[in-house]
Amino acid sequence: MPDAYDPAEYVEAVLSTVERIPRGRVMSYGAIAEYLHDRFGRGSARRVGSIMATYGSAVPWHRVVSGAGRLVPGHEQEARRRLVAEGVTFRGTHVPMVQHAWWPEDGESRA
DNA sequence: GGGGTGACCCAGT
DNA sequence: TACTGGGCCACCC
């Protein structure tokens, strides 16, 4: 398909995806990149991280963690506080992804 | 146009 | 379990 790819649109997609993460669930940068890659044909975990660093403040950024379940660098305390309040369990300093990982098409009765 | 950088990820040691 | 190296891709000098 032709290049109908619009950078601003990709940013919107990332933010809107993060907003859809339910309370008590988390998504990794790589998962978001992979999910959006199906529609945009582009994108990488690094790009998602970069976008979150710039525009993340407008969305539930604490629900986005690394693939290994580590919290956002520089905001670990804040992120942990919010996640615990939402019922997320911790194993040491990281989130057990196998238990809390979420996927857009899963658990959401699509509108 | 070229090179450094980053809220990443995976495999190998 | 923790660290390292290579790959990745868009952004910013």
Coordinates of C-alpha atoms (C1' of nucleotides) in Angstrom, one line a residue:
Chain A
M1 CA 0.0 0.0 0.0
P2 CA 1.2 3.6 -0.7
D3 CA 2.8 5.8 1.9
A4 CA -0.3 7.2 3.6
Y5 CA 1.9 7.2 6.7
D6 CA 1.7 10.4 8.7
P7 CA 4.1 10.8 11.7
A8 CA 1.5 12.8 13.6
E9 CA -1.0 10.1 13.1
Y10 CA 1.4 7.5 14.4
V11 CA 1.9 9.6 17.6
E12 CA -1.9 9.8 18.0
A13 CA -2.2 6.1 17.6
V14 CA 0.4 5.4 20.3
L15 CA -1.2 7.8 22.7
S16 CA -4.7 6.5 22.0
T17 CA -3.5 2.9 22.5
V18 CA -2.0 3.8 25.9
E19 CA -5.2 5.4 26.9
R20 CA -7.1 2.2 26.3
I21 CA -4.9 0.2 28.7
P22 CA -7.3 -0.8 31.6
R23 CA -6.6 -0.1 35.2
G24 CA -4.3 -2.7 36.7
R25 CA -2.9 -3.8 33.4
V26 CA 0.3 -2.8 31.6
M27 CA 1.7 -2.9 28.1
S28 CA 5.4 -2.8 27.0
Y29 CA 6.9 -0.4 24.4
G30 CA 7.6 -3.4 22.2
A31 CA 4.1 -4.7 22.4
I32 CA 2.7 -1.3 21.4
A33 CA 5.1 -1.0 18.5
E34 CA 4.2 -4.5 17.4
Y35 CA 0.5 -3.8 17.6
L36 CA 0.7 -0.6 15.6
H37 CA 3.0 -2.2 13.1
D38 CA 0.1 -4.2 11.9
R39 CA -1.7 -1.0 10.8
F40 CA 1.1 1.4 9.9
G41 CA 3.7 -1.1 8.6
R42 CA 6.3 0.8 10.6
G43 CA 7.3 1.7 14.1
S44 CA 9.7 0.2 16.7
A45 CA 10.0 -0.1 20.4
R46 CA 12.5 2.7 20.4
R47 CA 10.2 5.0 18.5
V48 CA 7.4 4.3 21.0
G49 CA 9.7 5.1 23.9
S50 CA 10.8 8.4 22.3
I51 CA 7.1 9.4 21.7
M52 CA 6.2 8.5 25.3
A53 CA 9.2 10.6 26.6
T54 CA 7.8 13.6 24.7
Y55 CA 4.0 13.3 24.8
G56 CA 3.5 10.7 27.5
S57 CA 2.5 13.2 30.2
A58 CA -1.0 13.4 28.6
V59 CA -1.8 9.7 29.0
P60 CA -1.5 6.9 31.7
W61 CA 2.2 6.6 31.1
H62 CA 2.7 4.5 34.2
R63 CA 0.9 1.6 32.5
V64 CA 3.7 1.4 29.9
V65 CA 6.8 -0.5 31.0
S66 CA 9.8 -2.2 29.4
G67 CA 9.5 -5.7 28.1
A68 CA 11.2 -7.0 31.2
G69 CA 8.6 -5.2 33.4
R70 CA 10.8 -2.3 34.6
L71 CA 9.2 1.0 35.3
V72 CA 9.8 4.3 33.5
P73 CA 13.3 5.6 34.2
G74 CA 13.2 8.8 36.4
H75 CA 9.6 8.2 37.5
E76 CA 9.9 4.7 39.1
Q77 CA 8.5 5.8 42.4
E78 CA 5.5 7.6 41.0
A79 CA 4.8 4.8 38.5
R80 CA 4.9 2.2 41.2
R81 CA 2.7 4.2 43.5
R82 CA 0.0 4.5 40.8
L83 CA 0.2 0.9 39.7
V84 CA -0.1 -0.5 43.3
A85 CA -3.1 1.7 43.7
E86 CA -4.6 0.0 40.7
G87 CA -4.0 -3.5 42.0
V88 CA -0.8 -4.4 40.2
T89 CA 1.4 -6.8 42.1
F90 CA 5.2 -6.4 42.1
R91 CA 8.1 -8.8 42.3
G92 CA 10.9 -6.8 43.6
T93 CA 11.2 -3.6 41.5
H94 CA 9.5 -4.9 38.4
V95 CA 6.1 -5.9 37.2
P96 CA 5.4 -9.6 36.4
M97 CA 4.4 -9.1 32.7
V98 CA 3.1 -12.6 32.3
Q99 CA 0.5 -11.7 34.8
H100 CA -0.5 -8.1 34.0
A101 CA 0.4 -7.7 30.3
W102 CA -2.5 -6.5 28.2
W103 CA -3.4 -6.5 24.5
P104 CA -5.9 -4.1 22.9
E105 CA -8.0 -6.8 21.2
D106 CA -8.0 -8.8 24.3
G107 CA -10.4 -8.2 27.2
E108 CA -12.0 -5.2 25.4
S109 CA -15.4 -5.8 23.9
R110 CA -14.5 -3.9 20.8
A111 CA -16.7 -0.9 20.2
Chain B
dG1 C1' 24.7 14.5 4.1
dG2 C1' 26.9 12.4 8.4
dG3 C1' 27.1 11.1 13.1
dG4 C1' 25.3 10.9 17.9
dT5 C1' 21.4 9.7 20.9
dG6 C1' 17.5 7.4 23.2
dA7 C1' 11.4 6.2 28.8
dC8 C1' 13.9 -0.4 23.7
dC9 C1' 14.7 -5.6 22.8
dC10 C1' 17.0 -10.0 22.3
dA11 C1' 20.7 -13.3 22.5
dG12 C1' 25.0 -14.6 24.3
dT13 C1' 28.2 -14.8 28.2
Chain C
dT1 C1' 20.8 -13.0 38.0
dA2 C1' 23.5 -9.2 35.9
dC3 C1' 26.2 -7.1 32.2
dT4 C1' 27.5 -6.5 27.2
dG5 C1' 27.0 -6.0 22.3
dG6 C1' 24.4 -5.5 18.1
dG7 C1' 20.3 -4.2 15.9
dC8 C1' 16.8 -0.9 15.4
dC9 C1' 14.6 3.7 13.5
dA10 C1' 13.4 8.5 13.9
dC11 C1' 15.0 12.9 15.6
dC12 C1' 18.5 16.6 16.4
dC13 C1' 22.5 18.8 15.8

